[in-house]
Amino acid sequence: MKAILHADKNWGIGKSNGLMFSIPADMKFFRETTTGNVVVMGSNTLKSFPGGNPLKNRTNIVLYPDGEERGDCIIVRSLEELFSEIKKYDNDGVYVIGGAMMYKTLLPYCDEVLVTKVDAVGGADAFFENLDLNPDFTLVYESEPVETNGYTVRFTTYKNLNVKSI
């Protein structure tokens, strides 16, 4: 399982249940990476999408303890149920996409974290753990800087040296 996100200089990942930046290169990377795969999210992330609809061309698994069953995504009500559902899929094709609590909960189980680092401060009210300070993670890839929509970004990959099994 992997996590995928963008983060500002302070490892901020969101503001008012939305993204802080509009970064076409990051959106393209996210779309190309997750399409055809499984995305795992919390209920607030689902609610943040247009119309509260799941992402197209992906299997959407939503941890939503009080949520009603839906035909367009898989609703699970507990971590135990979530882990049971995730085990049905190829681990390499499962991506945690938010929000902050979901990232925090599932980070130990992610073998990789794909972070688009934005060279700016976005006024975040939701944050991701600073992987540069976490001894369990090591930076294994960092792209050259890319200019997009007025922002400089770098695509990075962190490897979890102590990944837990689900």
PDB file of C-alpha atoms in Angstrom:
ATOM      1  CA  MET A   1       0.000   0.000   0.000  1.00  0.00           C
ATOM      2  CA  LYS A   2       1.149   3.519  -0.759  1.00  0.00           C
ATOM      3  CA  ALA A   3       0.125   6.997   0.329  1.00  0.00           C
ATOM      4  CA  ILE A   4      -0.071   9.816  -2.213  1.00  0.00           C
ATOM      5  CA  LEU A   5      -0.356  13.521  -1.389  1.00  0.00           C
ATOM      6  CA  HIS A   6       0.981  16.999  -1.894  1.00  0.00           C
ATOM      7  CA  ALA A   7       2.504  18.945   0.973  1.00  0.00           C
ATOM      8  CA  ASP A   8       3.707  22.484   1.485  1.00  0.00           C
ATOM      9  CA  LYS A   9       6.994  23.510   3.157  1.00  0.00           C
ATOM     10  CA  ASN A  10       5.459  22.778   6.577  1.00  0.00           C
ATOM     11  CA  TRP A  11       4.034  19.391   5.522  1.00  0.00           C
ATOM     12  CA  GLY A  12       0.606  21.004   5.365  1.00  0.00           C
ATOM     13  CA  ILE A  13      -1.777  18.945   3.228  1.00  0.00           C
ATOM     14  CA  GLY A  14      -5.137  20.680   3.342  1.00  0.00           C
ATOM     15  CA  LYS A  15      -7.172  23.691   4.249  1.00  0.00           C
ATOM     16  CA  SER A  16     -10.897  23.794   5.065  1.00  0.00           C
ATOM     17  CA  ASN A  17     -11.313  20.183   3.841  1.00  0.00           C
ATOM     18  CA  GLY A  18      -9.821  20.995   0.448  1.00  0.00           C
ATOM     19  CA  LEU A  19      -6.505  21.332  -1.360  1.00  0.00           C
ATOM     20  CA  MET A  20      -4.334  24.382  -0.708  1.00  0.00           C
ATOM     21  CA  PHE A  21      -3.005  24.702  -4.233  1.00  0.00           C
ATOM     22  CA  SER A  22      -4.155  24.138  -7.787  1.00  0.00           C
ATOM     23  CA  ILE A  23      -1.195  22.364  -9.339  1.00  0.00           C
ATOM     24  CA  PRO A  24      -1.933  20.833 -12.749  1.00  0.00           C
ATOM     25  CA  ALA A  25       1.262  18.719 -12.799  1.00  0.00           C
ATOM     26  CA  ASP A  26       0.366  17.249  -9.395  1.00  0.00           C
ATOM     27  CA  MET A  27      -3.241  16.561 -10.433  1.00  0.00           C
ATOM     28  CA  LYS A  28      -1.996  14.825 -13.588  1.00  0.00           C
ATOM     29  CA  PHE A  29       0.469  12.724 -11.571  1.00  0.00           C
ATOM     30  CA  PHE A  30      -2.266  11.787  -9.077  1.00  0.00           C
ATOM     31  CA  ARG A  31      -4.731  10.881 -11.829  1.00  0.00           C
ATOM     32  CA  GLU A  32      -2.203   8.815 -13.823  1.00  0.00           C
ATOM     33  CA  THR A  33      -0.921   7.037 -10.697  1.00  0.00           C
ATOM     34  CA  THR A  34      -4.282   6.130  -9.161  1.00  0.00           C
ATOM     35  CA  THR A  35      -6.496   5.493 -12.217  1.00  0.00           C
ATOM     36  CA  GLY A  36      -7.344   1.808 -12.491  1.00  0.00           C
ATOM     37  CA  ASN A  37      -6.280   1.209  -8.904  1.00  0.00           C
ATOM     38  CA  VAL A  38      -7.801   1.296  -5.411  1.00  0.00           C
ATOM     39  CA  VAL A  39      -8.047   4.547  -3.432  1.00  0.00           C
ATOM     40  CA  VAL A  40      -8.625   4.523   0.327  1.00  0.00           C
ATOM     41  CA  MET A  41      -9.990   7.570   2.108  1.00  0.00           C
ATOM     42  CA  GLY A  42     -11.912   8.878   5.058  1.00  0.00           C
ATOM     43  CA  SER A  43     -15.433  10.241   4.809  1.00  0.00           C
ATOM     44  CA  ASN A  44     -14.358  13.916   4.794  1.00  0.00           C
ATOM     45  CA  THR A  45     -12.174  13.310   1.746  1.00  0.00           C
ATOM     46  CA  LEU A  46     -15.135  11.773  -0.081  1.00  0.00           C
ATOM     47  CA  LYS A  47     -17.296  14.740   0.938  1.00  0.00           C
ATOM     48  CA  SER A  48     -14.659  17.143  -0.438  1.00  0.00           C
ATOM     49  CA  PHE A  49     -15.020  15.781  -3.988  1.00  0.00           C
ATOM     50  CA  PRO A  50     -17.439  17.486  -6.401  1.00  0.00           C
ATOM     51  CA  GLY A  51     -20.940  16.412  -5.442  1.00  0.00           C
ATOM     52  CA  GLY A  52     -19.481  14.103  -2.788  1.00  0.00           C
ATOM     53  CA  ASN A  53     -18.962  11.551  -5.556  1.00  0.00           C
ATOM     54  CA  PRO A  54     -16.091   9.037  -5.570  1.00  0.00           C
ATOM     55  CA  LEU A  55     -13.233   9.239  -8.066  1.00  0.00           C
ATOM     56  CA  LYS A  56     -13.955   7.767 -11.486  1.00  0.00           C
ATOM     57  CA  ASN A  57     -12.102   4.753 -12.886  1.00  0.00           C
ATOM     58  CA  ARG A  58     -10.901   3.638  -9.462  1.00  0.00           C
ATOM     59  CA  THR A  59     -12.178   1.361  -6.724  1.00  0.00           C
ATOM     60  CA  ASN A  60     -13.032   3.770  -3.879  1.00  0.00           C
ATOM     61  CA  ILE A  61     -12.914   2.413  -0.316  1.00  0.00           C
ATOM     62  CA  VAL A  62     -14.202   4.867   2.293  1.00  0.00           C
ATOM     63  CA  LEU A  63     -13.871   4.520   6.059  1.00  0.00           C
ATOM     64  CA  TYR A  64     -17.207   6.009   7.069  1.00  0.00           C
ATOM     65  CA  PRO A  65     -18.446   4.617  10.417  1.00  0.00           C
ATOM     66  CA  ASP A  66     -21.897   6.247  10.137  1.00  0.00           C
ATOM     67  CA  GLY A  67     -22.151   6.216   6.345  1.00  0.00           C
ATOM     68  CA  GLU A  68     -24.905   4.543   4.407  1.00  0.00           C
ATOM     69  CA  GLU A  69     -24.211   1.886   1.788  1.00  0.00           C
ATOM     70  CA  ARG A  70     -23.721   3.280  -1.710  1.00  0.00           C
ATOM     71  CA  GLY A  71     -23.510   1.677  -5.104  1.00  0.00           C
ATOM     72  CA  ASP A  72     -20.620   3.863  -6.295  1.00  0.00           C
ATOM     73  CA  CYS A  73     -18.037   3.058  -3.597  1.00  0.00           C
ATOM     74  CA  ILE A  74     -17.242   0.592  -0.828  1.00  0.00           C
ATOM     75  CA  ILE A  75     -18.179   1.858   2.631  1.00  0.00           C
ATOM     76  CA  VAL A  76     -16.409   0.271   5.601  1.00  0.00           C
ATOM     77  CA  ARG A  77     -17.225   1.129   9.199  1.00  0.00           C
ATOM     78  CA  SER A  78     -14.106   0.142  11.145  1.00  0.00           C
ATOM     79  CA  LEU A  79     -10.359  -0.299  10.734  1.00  0.00           C
ATOM     80  CA  GLU A  80     -10.838  -4.053  10.976  1.00  0.00           C
ATOM     81  CA  GLU A  81     -13.337  -3.941   8.101  1.00  0.00           C
ATOM     82  CA  LEU A  82     -11.020  -1.608   6.153  1.00  0.00           C
ATOM     83  CA  PHE A  83      -8.043  -3.966   6.498  1.00  0.00           C
ATOM     84  CA  SER A  84     -10.206  -6.919   5.500  1.00  0.00           C
ATOM     85  CA  GLU A  85     -11.336  -5.062   2.347  1.00  0.00           C
ATOM     86  CA  ILE A  86      -7.811  -3.874   1.430  1.00  0.00           C
ATOM     87  CA  LYS A  87      -6.515  -7.470   1.605  1.00  0.00           C
ATOM     88  CA  LYS A  88      -8.733  -8.329  -1.384  1.00  0.00           C
ATOM     89  CA  TYR A  89      -6.536  -6.223  -3.714  1.00  0.00           C
ATOM     90  CA  ASP A  90      -2.951  -6.218  -4.953  1.00  0.00           C
ATOM     91  CA  ASN A  91      -1.046  -4.228  -2.343  1.00  0.00           C
ATOM     92  CA  ASP A  92       0.921  -2.342  -5.030  1.00  0.00           C
ATOM     93  CA  GLY A  93      -2.314  -0.910  -6.441  1.00  0.00           C
ATOM     94  CA  VAL A  94      -3.741   0.490  -3.191  1.00  0.00           C
ATOM     95  CA  TYR A  95      -3.318   4.231  -2.510  1.00  0.00           C
ATOM     96  CA  VAL A  96      -4.254   6.110   0.652  1.00  0.00           C
ATOM     97  CA  ILE A  97      -5.477   9.547  -0.492  1.00  0.00           C
ATOM     98  CA  GLY A  98      -6.533  11.254   2.748  1.00  0.00           C
ATOM     99  CA  GLY A  99      -7.467  12.916   4.907  1.00  0.00           C
ATOM    100  CA  ALA A 100      -5.041  13.677   7.695  1.00  0.00           C
ATOM    101  CA  MET A 101      -6.410  11.111  10.156  1.00  0.00           C
ATOM    102  CA  MET A 102      -6.478   8.383   7.498  1.00  0.00           C
ATOM    103  CA  TYR A 103      -2.858   9.138   6.575  1.00  0.00           C
ATOM    104  CA  LYS A 104      -1.822   9.122  10.239  1.00  0.00           C
ATOM    105  CA  THR A 105      -3.590   5.817  10.894  1.00  0.00           C
ATOM    106  CA  LEU A 106      -2.365   3.990   7.785  1.00  0.00           C
ATOM    107  CA  LEU A 107       1.163   5.442   7.419  1.00  0.00           C
ATOM    108  CA  PRO A 108       2.842   2.542   9.292  1.00  0.00           C
ATOM    109  CA  TYR A 109       1.261   0.123   6.777  1.00  0.00           C
ATOM    110  CA  CYS A 110       2.404   2.056   3.678  1.00  0.00           C
ATOM    111  CA  ASP A 111       5.567   0.765   2.045  1.00  0.00           C
ATOM    112  CA  GLU A 112       5.923   3.972   0.017  1.00  0.00           C
ATOM    113  CA  VAL A 113       4.735   7.548   0.247  1.00  0.00           C
ATOM    114  CA  LEU A 114       4.550   9.649  -2.917  1.00  0.00           C
ATOM    115  CA  VAL A 115       4.796  13.316  -1.948  1.00  0.00           C
ATOM    116  CA  THR A 116       4.565  16.256  -4.302  1.00  0.00           C
ATOM    117  CA  LYS A 117       6.476  18.881  -2.323  1.00  0.00           C
ATOM    118  CA  VAL A 118       5.295  22.432  -2.988  1.00  0.00           C
ATOM    119  CA  ASP A 119       7.851  25.187  -2.366  1.00  0.00           C
ATOM    120  CA  ALA A 120       5.287  27.452  -0.687  1.00  0.00           C
ATOM    121  CA  VAL A 121       3.236  27.769   2.487  1.00  0.00           C
ATOM    122  CA  GLY A 122      -0.466  27.149   1.964  1.00  0.00           C
ATOM    123  CA  GLY A 123      -1.990  28.144   5.300  1.00  0.00           C
ATOM    124  CA  ALA A 124      -2.865  24.526   6.081  1.00  0.00           C
ATOM    125  CA  ASP A 125      -5.090  23.369   8.894  1.00  0.00           C
ATOM    126  CA  ALA A 126      -4.312  19.680   8.241  1.00  0.00           C
ATOM    127  CA  PHE A 127      -0.800  18.247   8.264  1.00  0.00           C
ATOM    128  CA  PHE A 128       1.165  15.132   7.314  1.00  0.00           C
ATOM    129  CA  GLU A 129       4.021  13.782   9.385  1.00  0.00           C
ATOM    130  CA  ASN A 130       7.406  15.222   8.357  1.00  0.00           C
ATOM    131  CA  LEU A 131       8.965  12.130   6.810  1.00  0.00           C
ATOM    132  CA  ASP A 132      12.386  13.791   6.714  1.00  0.00           C
ATOM    133  CA  LEU A 133      12.384  13.553  10.532  1.00  0.00           C
ATOM    134  CA  ASN A 134      10.922  10.037  10.760  1.00  0.00           C
ATOM    135  CA  PRO A 135      13.675   7.392  11.109  1.00  0.00           C
ATOM    136  CA  ASP A 136      11.371   4.735   9.594  1.00  0.00           C
ATOM    137  CA  PHE A 137      11.320   6.574   6.240  1.00  0.00           C
ATOM    138  CA  THR A 138      14.045   7.390   3.756  1.00  0.00           C
ATOM    139  CA  LEU A 139      13.891   9.564   0.656  1.00  0.00           C
ATOM    140  CA  VAL A 140      14.591   7.314  -2.335  1.00  0.00           C
ATOM    141  CA  TYR A 141      13.642   9.639  -5.202  1.00  0.00           C
ATOM    142  CA  GLU A 142      13.421  13.377  -5.771  1.00  0.00           C
ATOM    143  CA  SER A 143      12.697  14.910  -9.173  1.00  0.00           C
ATOM    144  CA  GLU A 144      14.221  18.060 -10.519  1.00  0.00           C
ATOM    145  CA  PRO A 145      12.117  21.144  -9.690  1.00  0.00           C
ATOM    146  CA  VAL A 146       9.065  21.613 -11.910  1.00  0.00           C
ATOM    147  CA  GLU A 147       7.358  24.983 -12.399  1.00  0.00           C
ATOM    148  CA  THR A 148       3.584  24.685 -12.561  1.00  0.00           C
ATOM    149  CA  ASN A 149       0.834  27.289 -12.137  1.00  0.00           C
ATOM    150  CA  GLY A 150       3.224  29.666 -10.364  1.00  0.00           C
ATOM    151  CA  TYR A 151       4.578  27.061  -7.951  1.00  0.00           C
ATOM    152  CA  THR A 152       7.804  25.081  -7.843  1.00  0.00           C
ATOM    153  CA  VAL A 153       7.243  21.423  -7.012  1.00  0.00           C
ATOM    154  CA  ARG A 154       9.347  18.304  -6.651  1.00  0.00           C
ATOM    155  CA  PHE A 155       7.969  14.801  -6.947  1.00  0.00           C
ATOM    156  CA  THR A 156       9.423  12.623  -4.195  1.00  0.00           C
ATOM    157  CA  THR A 157       9.177   9.028  -3.034  1.00  0.00           C
ATOM    158  CA  TYR A 158       9.809   7.877   0.525  1.00  0.00           C
ATOM    159  CA  LYS A 159      10.346   4.223   1.426  1.00  0.00           C
ATOM    160  CA  ASN A 160       9.118   2.817   4.738  1.00  0.00           C
ATOM    161  CA  LEU A 161      11.992   0.842   6.298  1.00  0.00           C
ATOM    162  CA  ASN A 162       9.743  -0.682   8.961  1.00  0.00           C
ATOM    163  CA  VAL A 163       6.420  -1.329   7.220  1.00  0.00           C
ATOM    164  CA  LYS A 164       3.749  -3.168   9.231  1.00  0.00           C
ATOM    165  CA  SER A 165       1.627  -5.922   7.774  1.00  0.00           C
ATOM    166  CA  ILE A 166      -2.133  -5.565   7.598  1.00  0.00           C
TER     167      ILE A 166
END
